[in-house]
């Protein structure tokens, strides 16, 4: 039994989640402060990967990181390979995980009472300190929920990963790709094993999110 798909999936999902948490939180903060058409346009761009078919998303990633693109040539010149490499699994997982993190955190930021933020500004607190000292602590349950959802989404990514990183055993074969490969080769027992594993990980992730939320609620109510 080759367990490399499990390790590749966990590594790619962890790195993608870190990327989604950092960028999703910062972008959500920026979008919340915008108004008008610019906010609607940026929100649409950030949400687009969530609604696009995986093959379309994979095609766009190929166009961006392909060897003929300016980005691809620049990365190749410094020795960074994305296409058909494990880094491609991280890129694909990051792109699909980002919208979930962004939308969850943006919703949490929008629920903050603006009078609190205005009072902090009146007292002379700078925007960076307001973000770090007020918005992040108040929105922490939403940030935790977004982090868990982003990890679960990154773990289950298939289409874009297959197009960008391919199916290379031991290098780019994640659990979803391993399931597809096993089922396609009529090895249903191996496919079922990977299905049970990824369902178990996803189930534990959701349970962890629920326990984290219930723990926060108990602290608020004092129970």
PDB file of C-alpha atoms in Angstrom:
ATOM      1  CA  UNK A   1       0.000   0.000   0.000  1.00  0.00           C
ATOM      2  CA  UNK A   2       1.441   3.343  -1.100  1.00  0.00           C
ATOM      3  CA  UNK A   3       0.559   5.963   1.509  1.00  0.00           C
ATOM      4  CA  UNK A   4       2.131   8.870  -0.368  1.00  0.00           C
ATOM      5  CA  UNK A   5      -1.266  10.319  -1.473  1.00  0.00           C
ATOM      6  CA  UNK A   6      -2.153  10.823   2.189  1.00  0.00           C
ATOM      7  CA  UNK A   7       1.063  12.669   2.988  1.00  0.00           C
ATOM      8  CA  UNK A   8       0.917  14.730  -0.210  1.00  0.00           C
ATOM      9  CA  UNK A   9      -2.689  15.711   0.468  1.00  0.00           C
ATOM     10  CA  UNK A  10      -2.026  16.675   4.081  1.00  0.00           C
ATOM     11  CA  UNK A  11       1.078  18.673   3.188  1.00  0.00           C
ATOM     12  CA  UNK A  12      -0.596  20.496   0.315  1.00  0.00           C
ATOM     13  CA  UNK A  13      -3.752  21.155   2.333  1.00  0.00           C
ATOM     14  CA  UNK A  14      -1.796  22.517   5.289  1.00  0.00           C
ATOM     15  CA  UNK A  15       0.233  24.910   3.134  1.00  0.00           C
ATOM     16  CA  UNK A  16      -2.856  25.941   1.168  1.00  0.00           C
ATOM     17  CA  UNK A  17      -4.717  26.617   4.407  1.00  0.00           C
ATOM     18  CA  UNK A  18      -1.902  28.813   5.717  1.00  0.00           C
ATOM     19  CA  UNK A  19      -1.983  30.791   2.472  1.00  0.00           C
ATOM     20  CA  UNK A  20      -5.783  31.068   2.553  1.00  0.00           C
ATOM     21  CA  UNK A  21      -5.848  32.201   6.192  1.00  0.00           C
ATOM     22  CA  UNK A  22      -3.310  34.980   5.664  1.00  0.00           C
ATOM     23  CA  UNK A  23      -4.494  36.267   2.295  1.00  0.00           C
ATOM     24  CA  UNK A  24      -8.193  35.639   2.904  1.00  0.00           C
ATOM     25  CA  UNK A  25      -8.172  37.570   6.178  1.00  0.00           C
ATOM     26  CA  UNK A  26      -6.224  40.502   4.753  1.00  0.00           C
ATOM     27  CA  UNK A  27      -8.302  40.703   1.582  1.00  0.00           C
ATOM     28  CA  UNK A  28     -11.546  40.462   3.571  1.00  0.00           C
ATOM     29  CA  UNK A  29     -10.357  43.361   5.726  1.00  0.00           C
ATOM     30  CA  UNK A  30      -9.611  45.404   2.614  1.00  0.00           C
ATOM     31  CA  UNK A  31     -12.936  44.602   0.955  1.00  0.00           C
ATOM     32  CA  UNK A  32     -14.938  45.505   4.078  1.00  0.00           C
ATOM     33  CA  UNK A  33     -13.376  48.967   4.052  1.00  0.00           C
ATOM     34  CA  UNK A  34     -14.266  49.558   0.377  1.00  0.00           C
ATOM     35  CA  UNK A  35     -17.546  50.940  -0.900  1.00  0.00           C
ATOM     36  CA  UNK A  36     -19.335  51.130  -4.215  1.00  0.00           C
ATOM     37  CA  UNK A  37     -18.451  49.378  -7.455  1.00  0.00           C
ATOM     38  CA  UNK A  38     -14.849  48.665  -6.537  1.00  0.00           C
ATOM     39  CA  UNK A  39     -16.031  46.563  -3.585  1.00  0.00           C
ATOM     40  CA  UNK A  40     -18.498  44.617  -5.731  1.00  0.00           C
ATOM     41  CA  UNK A  41     -15.852  43.984  -8.401  1.00  0.00           C
ATOM     42  CA  UNK A  42     -13.183  42.802  -5.951  1.00  0.00           C
ATOM     43  CA  UNK A  43     -15.693  40.621  -4.124  1.00  0.00           C
ATOM     44  CA  UNK A  44     -16.704  38.994  -7.416  1.00  0.00           C
ATOM     45  CA  UNK A  45     -13.077  38.302  -8.332  1.00  0.00           C
ATOM     46  CA  UNK A  46     -12.358  36.755  -4.934  1.00  0.00           C
ATOM     47  CA  UNK A  47     -15.477  34.588  -5.063  1.00  0.00           C
ATOM     48  CA  UNK A  48     -15.075  33.486  -8.691  1.00  0.00           C
ATOM     49  CA  UNK A  49     -12.906  30.396  -7.984  1.00  0.00           C
ATOM     50  CA  UNK A  50     -15.695  29.110  -5.743  1.00  0.00           C
ATOM     51  CA  UNK A  51     -18.222  28.915  -8.581  1.00  0.00           C
ATOM     52  CA  UNK A  52     -16.027  28.053 -11.554  1.00  0.00           C
ATOM     53  CA  UNK A  53     -15.848  24.404 -12.696  1.00  0.00           C
ATOM     54  CA  UNK A  54     -12.559  22.812 -11.593  1.00  0.00           C
ATOM     55  CA  UNK A  55     -11.502  22.196 -15.189  1.00  0.00           C
ATOM     56  CA  UNK A  56     -11.970  25.876 -16.051  1.00  0.00           C
ATOM     57  CA  UNK A  57     -10.000  26.863 -12.975  1.00  0.00           C
ATOM     58  CA  UNK A  58      -7.277  24.385 -13.902  1.00  0.00           C
ATOM     59  CA  UNK A  59      -7.141  25.805 -17.420  1.00  0.00           C
ATOM     60  CA  UNK A  60      -6.658  29.332 -16.074  1.00  0.00           C
ATOM     61  CA  UNK A  61      -3.884  28.098 -13.791  1.00  0.00           C
ATOM     62  CA  UNK A  62      -2.194  26.390 -16.723  1.00  0.00           C
ATOM     63  CA  UNK A  63      -2.355  29.649 -18.671  1.00  0.00           C
ATOM     64  CA  UNK A  64      -0.839  31.556 -15.745  1.00  0.00           C
ATOM     65  CA  UNK A  65       1.904  29.116 -14.750  1.00  0.00           C
ATOM     66  CA  UNK A  66       2.566  27.448 -18.107  1.00  0.00           C
ATOM     67  CA  UNK A  67       6.069  27.536 -19.551  1.00  0.00           C
ATOM     68  CA  UNK A  68       4.964  29.956 -22.269  1.00  0.00           C
ATOM     69  CA  UNK A  69       3.447  32.493 -19.907  1.00  0.00           C
ATOM     70  CA  UNK A  70       5.475  35.386 -18.426  1.00  0.00           C
ATOM     71  CA  UNK A  71       4.881  34.075 -14.902  1.00  0.00           C
ATOM     72  CA  UNK A  72       5.916  30.553 -15.883  1.00  0.00           C
ATOM     73  CA  UNK A  73       9.096  31.745 -17.597  1.00  0.00           C
ATOM     74  CA  UNK A  74       9.988  33.902 -14.585  1.00  0.00           C
ATOM     75  CA  UNK A  75       9.511  31.022 -12.161  1.00  0.00           C
ATOM     76  CA  UNK A  76      11.488  28.643 -14.359  1.00  0.00           C
ATOM     77  CA  UNK A  77      14.339  31.146 -14.540  1.00  0.00           C
ATOM     78  CA  UNK A  78      14.725  30.974 -10.746  1.00  0.00           C
ATOM     79  CA  UNK A  79      14.301  27.198 -10.617  1.00  0.00           C
ATOM     80  CA  UNK A  80      10.698  27.050  -9.394  1.00  0.00           C
ATOM     81  CA  UNK A  81       8.561  24.454 -11.154  1.00  0.00           C
ATOM     82  CA  UNK A  82       4.780  24.490 -10.801  1.00  0.00           C
ATOM     83  CA  UNK A  83       3.489  22.373 -13.680  1.00  0.00           C
ATOM     84  CA  UNK A  84       3.576  18.612 -12.923  1.00  0.00           C
ATOM     85  CA  UNK A  85       5.182  19.186  -9.549  1.00  0.00           C
ATOM     86  CA  UNK A  86       3.932  18.926  -5.959  1.00  0.00           C
ATOM     87  CA  UNK A  87       3.986  22.731  -5.791  1.00  0.00           C
ATOM     88  CA  UNK A  88       1.195  22.635  -8.338  1.00  0.00           C
ATOM     89  CA  UNK A  89      -0.958  20.722  -5.858  1.00  0.00           C
ATOM     90  CA  UNK A  90      -0.370  23.490  -3.318  1.00  0.00           C
ATOM     91  CA  UNK A  91      -1.250  26.208  -5.840  1.00  0.00           C
ATOM     92  CA  UNK A  92      -4.452  24.475  -6.934  1.00  0.00           C
ATOM     93  CA  UNK A  93      -5.516  23.770  -3.349  1.00  0.00           C
ATOM     94  CA  UNK A  94      -4.754  27.354  -2.326  1.00  0.00           C
ATOM     95  CA  UNK A  95      -6.869  28.818  -5.120  1.00  0.00           C
ATOM     96  CA  UNK A  96      -9.931  26.735  -4.248  1.00  0.00           C
ATOM     97  CA  UNK A  97      -9.522  27.212  -0.474  1.00  0.00           C
ATOM     98  CA  UNK A  98      -9.100  30.988  -0.589  1.00  0.00           C
ATOM     99  CA  UNK A  99     -12.740  31.929  -1.461  1.00  0.00           C
ATOM    100  CA  UNK A 100     -14.179  29.958   1.467  1.00  0.00           C
ATOM    101  CA  UNK A 101     -11.782  31.604   3.893  1.00  0.00           C
ATOM    102  CA  UNK A 102     -12.366  35.042   2.398  1.00  0.00           C
ATOM    103  CA  UNK A 103     -16.155  34.879   2.460  1.00  0.00           C
ATOM    104  CA  UNK A 104     -16.324  33.444   5.979  1.00  0.00           C
ATOM    105  CA  UNK A 105     -14.010  36.085   7.414  1.00  0.00           C
ATOM    106  CA  UNK A 106     -15.671  38.887   5.462  1.00  0.00           C
ATOM    107  CA  UNK A 107     -19.048  37.882   6.911  1.00  0.00           C
ATOM    108  CA  UNK A 108     -17.522  37.855  10.405  1.00  0.00           C
ATOM    109  CA  UNK A 109     -16.008  41.324   9.885  1.00  0.00           C
ATOM    110  CA  UNK A 110     -19.316  42.716   8.625  1.00  0.00           C
ATOM    111  CA  UNK A 111     -21.070  41.602  11.828  1.00  0.00           C
ATOM    112  CA  UNK A 112     -18.827  43.748  14.017  1.00  0.00           C
ATOM    113  CA  UNK A 113     -20.629  46.753  15.472  1.00  0.00           C
ATOM    114  CA  UNK A 114     -19.262  49.747  13.548  1.00  0.00           C
ATOM    115  CA  UNK A 115     -19.736  51.980  16.595  1.00  0.00           C
ATOM    116  CA  UNK A 116     -16.918  50.074  18.309  1.00  0.00           C
ATOM    117  CA  UNK A 117     -14.596  50.692  15.374  1.00  0.00           C
ATOM    118  CA  UNK A 118     -15.585  54.353  15.145  1.00  0.00           C
ATOM    119  CA  UNK A 119     -14.964  54.791  18.861  1.00  0.00           C
ATOM    120  CA  UNK A 120     -11.491  53.308  18.473  1.00  0.00           C
ATOM    121  CA  UNK A 121     -10.773  55.715  15.607  1.00  0.00           C
ATOM    122  CA  UNK A 122     -12.009  58.617  17.699  1.00  0.00           C
ATOM    123  CA  UNK A 123      -9.548  57.620  20.418  1.00  0.00           C
ATOM    124  CA  UNK A 124      -6.749  57.836  17.857  1.00  0.00           C
ATOM    125  CA  UNK A 125      -6.180  54.130  17.225  1.00  0.00           C
ATOM    126  CA  UNK A 126      -4.667  53.449  13.819  1.00  0.00           C
ATOM    127  CA  UNK A 127      -6.324  51.095  11.335  1.00  0.00           C
ATOM    128  CA  UNK A 128      -3.643  48.446  11.763  1.00  0.00           C
ATOM    129  CA  UNK A 129      -4.153  48.351  15.531  1.00  0.00           C
ATOM    130  CA  UNK A 130      -7.936  48.316  15.119  1.00  0.00           C
ATOM    131  CA  UNK A 131      -7.550  45.307  12.851  1.00  0.00           C
ATOM    132  CA  UNK A 132      -5.209  43.462  15.218  1.00  0.00           C
ATOM    133  CA  UNK A 133      -6.702  44.439  18.574  1.00  0.00           C
ATOM    134  CA  UNK A 134     -10.433  44.553  17.794  1.00  0.00           C
ATOM    135  CA  UNK A 135     -11.443  42.954  14.502  1.00  0.00           C
ATOM    136  CA  UNK A 136      -9.352  39.785  14.797  1.00  0.00           C
ATOM    137  CA  UNK A 137     -10.329  38.912  18.412  1.00  0.00           C
ATOM    138  CA  UNK A 138     -14.017  39.650  17.838  1.00  0.00           C
ATOM    139  CA  UNK A 139     -14.083  37.659  14.593  1.00  0.00           C
ATOM    140  CA  UNK A 140     -11.987  34.763  15.888  1.00  0.00           C
ATOM    141  CA  UNK A 141     -14.827  32.159  15.749  1.00  0.00           C
ATOM    142  CA  UNK A 142     -15.444  33.048  12.102  1.00  0.00           C
ATOM    143  CA  UNK A 143     -11.728  32.887  11.338  1.00  0.00           C
ATOM    144  CA  UNK A 144     -11.491  29.440  12.935  1.00  0.00           C
ATOM    145  CA  UNK A 145     -14.519  28.237  10.985  1.00  0.00           C
ATOM    146  CA  UNK A 146     -13.083  29.609   7.747  1.00  0.00           C
ATOM    147  CA  UNK A 147      -9.749  27.924   8.442  1.00  0.00           C
ATOM    148  CA  UNK A 148     -11.364  24.523   8.937  1.00  0.00           C
ATOM    149  CA  UNK A 149     -13.548  24.899   5.846  1.00  0.00           C
ATOM    150  CA  UNK A 150     -10.551  25.987   3.783  1.00  0.00           C
ATOM    151  CA  UNK A 151      -8.571  22.944   4.924  1.00  0.00           C
ATOM    152  CA  UNK A 152     -11.454  20.586   4.094  1.00  0.00           C
ATOM    153  CA  UNK A 153     -11.866  22.161   0.660  1.00  0.00           C
ATOM    154  CA  UNK A 154      -8.153  21.981  -0.076  1.00  0.00           C
ATOM    155  CA  UNK A 155      -8.080  18.339   0.981  1.00  0.00           C
ATOM    156  CA  UNK A 156     -10.838  17.450  -1.483  1.00  0.00           C
ATOM    157  CA  UNK A 157      -9.512  19.347  -4.495  1.00  0.00           C
ATOM    158  CA  UNK A 158      -9.352  17.216  -7.636  1.00  0.00           C
ATOM    159  CA  UNK A 159      -9.984  18.814 -11.032  1.00  0.00           C
ATOM    160  CA  UNK A 160      -7.646  21.794 -10.936  1.00  0.00           C
ATOM    161  CA  UNK A 161      -4.933  19.696  -9.274  1.00  0.00           C
ATOM    162  CA  UNK A 162      -5.156  17.046 -11.971  1.00  0.00           C
ATOM    163  CA  UNK A 163      -4.836  19.635 -14.746  1.00  0.00           C
ATOM    164  CA  UNK A 164      -2.040  21.634 -13.141  1.00  0.00           C
ATOM    165  CA  UNK A 165       0.033  19.017 -11.305  1.00  0.00           C
ATOM    166  CA  UNK A 166      -1.023  15.832 -13.102  1.00  0.00           C
ATOM    167  CA  UNK A 167      -1.160  12.328 -11.683  1.00  0.00           C
ATOM    168  CA  UNK A 168       2.395  11.381 -10.762  1.00  0.00           C
ATOM    169  CA  UNK A 169       2.549   8.656  -8.078  1.00  0.00           C
ATOM    170  CA  UNK A 170       4.634   9.720  -5.119  1.00  0.00           C
ATOM    171  CA  UNK A 171       4.810  13.349  -6.273  1.00  0.00           C
ATOM    172  CA  UNK A 172       1.446  14.852  -7.204  1.00  0.00           C
ATOM    173  CA  UNK A 173      -1.047  12.055  -6.566  1.00  0.00           C
ATOM    174  CA  UNK A 174      -3.388  13.326  -3.849  1.00  0.00           C
ATOM    175  CA  UNK A 175      -6.155  11.270  -2.210  1.00  0.00           C
ATOM    176  CA  UNK A 176      -8.910  12.414  -4.627  1.00  0.00           C
ATOM    177  CA  UNK A 177      -6.664  11.595  -7.586  1.00  0.00           C
ATOM    178  CA  UNK A 178      -5.766   8.255  -6.024  1.00  0.00           C
ATOM    179  CA  UNK A 179      -9.494   7.463  -5.727  1.00  0.00           C
ATOM    180  CA  UNK A 180     -10.051   8.371  -9.378  1.00  0.00           C
ATOM    181  CA  UNK A 181      -7.038   6.315 -10.508  1.00  0.00           C
ATOM    182  CA  UNK A 182      -8.050   3.274  -8.473  1.00  0.00           C
ATOM    183  CA  UNK A 183     -11.671   3.403  -9.629  1.00  0.00           C
ATOM    184  CA  UNK A 184     -10.612   3.915 -13.258  1.00  0.00           C
ATOM    185  CA  UNK A 185      -8.338   0.848 -13.049  1.00  0.00           C
ATOM    186  CA  UNK A 186     -11.191  -1.185 -11.481  1.00  0.00           C
ATOM    187  CA  UNK A 187      -9.396  -1.440  -8.126  1.00  0.00           C
ATOM    188  CA  UNK A 188     -12.536  -0.686  -6.124  1.00  0.00           C
ATOM    189  CA  UNK A 189     -11.108  -1.955  -2.833  1.00  0.00           C
ATOM    190  CA  UNK A 190      -8.251   0.554  -2.922  1.00  0.00           C
ATOM    191  CA  UNK A 191     -10.619   3.329  -4.007  1.00  0.00           C
ATOM    192  CA  UNK A 192     -12.963   2.499  -1.122  1.00  0.00           C
ATOM    193  CA  UNK A 193     -10.084   2.607   1.352  1.00  0.00           C
ATOM    194  CA  UNK A 194      -9.092   6.098   0.233  1.00  0.00           C
ATOM    195  CA  UNK A 195     -12.733   7.185   0.318  1.00  0.00           C
ATOM    196  CA  UNK A 196     -13.026   6.014   3.928  1.00  0.00           C
ATOM    197  CA  UNK A 197      -9.811   7.827   4.842  1.00  0.00           C
ATOM    198  CA  UNK A 198     -10.787  11.171   3.309  1.00  0.00           C
ATOM    199  CA  UNK A 199     -14.334  10.938   4.688  1.00  0.00           C
ATOM    200  CA  UNK A 200     -12.884  10.227   8.133  1.00  0.00           C
ATOM    201  CA  UNK A 201     -10.517  13.204   7.959  1.00  0.00           C
ATOM    202  CA  UNK A 202     -13.284  15.508   6.714  1.00  0.00           C
ATOM    203  CA  UNK A 203     -15.704  14.254   9.380  1.00  0.00           C
ATOM    204  CA  UNK A 204     -13.159  14.839  12.152  1.00  0.00           C
ATOM    205  CA  UNK A 205     -12.495  18.308  10.734  1.00  0.00           C
ATOM    206  CA  UNK A 206     -16.173  19.225  10.876  1.00  0.00           C
ATOM    207  CA  UNK A 207     -16.519  17.778  14.380  1.00  0.00           C
ATOM    208  CA  UNK A 208     -13.534  19.866  15.454  1.00  0.00           C
ATOM    209  CA  UNK A 209     -15.178  22.988  14.046  1.00  0.00           C
ATOM    210  CA  UNK A 210     -18.394  22.235  15.928  1.00  0.00           C
ATOM    211  CA  UNK A 211     -16.531  21.625  19.196  1.00  0.00           C
ATOM    212  CA  UNK A 212     -14.591  24.861  18.749  1.00  0.00           C
ATOM    213  CA  UNK A 213     -17.817  26.764  18.165  1.00  0.00           C
ATOM    214  CA  UNK A 214     -19.594  25.167  21.113  1.00  0.00           C
ATOM    215  CA  UNK A 215     -16.605  25.890  23.347  1.00  0.00           C
ATOM    216  CA  UNK A 216     -16.709  29.559  22.428  1.00  0.00           C
ATOM    217  CA  UNK A 217     -20.447  29.635  23.084  1.00  0.00           C
ATOM    218  CA  UNK A 218     -20.040  28.007  26.513  1.00  0.00           C
ATOM    219  CA  UNK A 219     -17.448  30.577  27.501  1.00  0.00           C
ATOM    220  CA  UNK A 220     -19.794  33.398  26.501  1.00  0.00           C
ATOM    221  CA  UNK A 221     -22.728  31.983  28.434  1.00  0.00           C
ATOM    222  CA  UNK A 222     -20.612  30.880  31.396  1.00  0.00           C
ATOM    223  CA  UNK A 223     -21.863  27.264  31.234  1.00  0.00           C
TER     224      UNK A 223
END
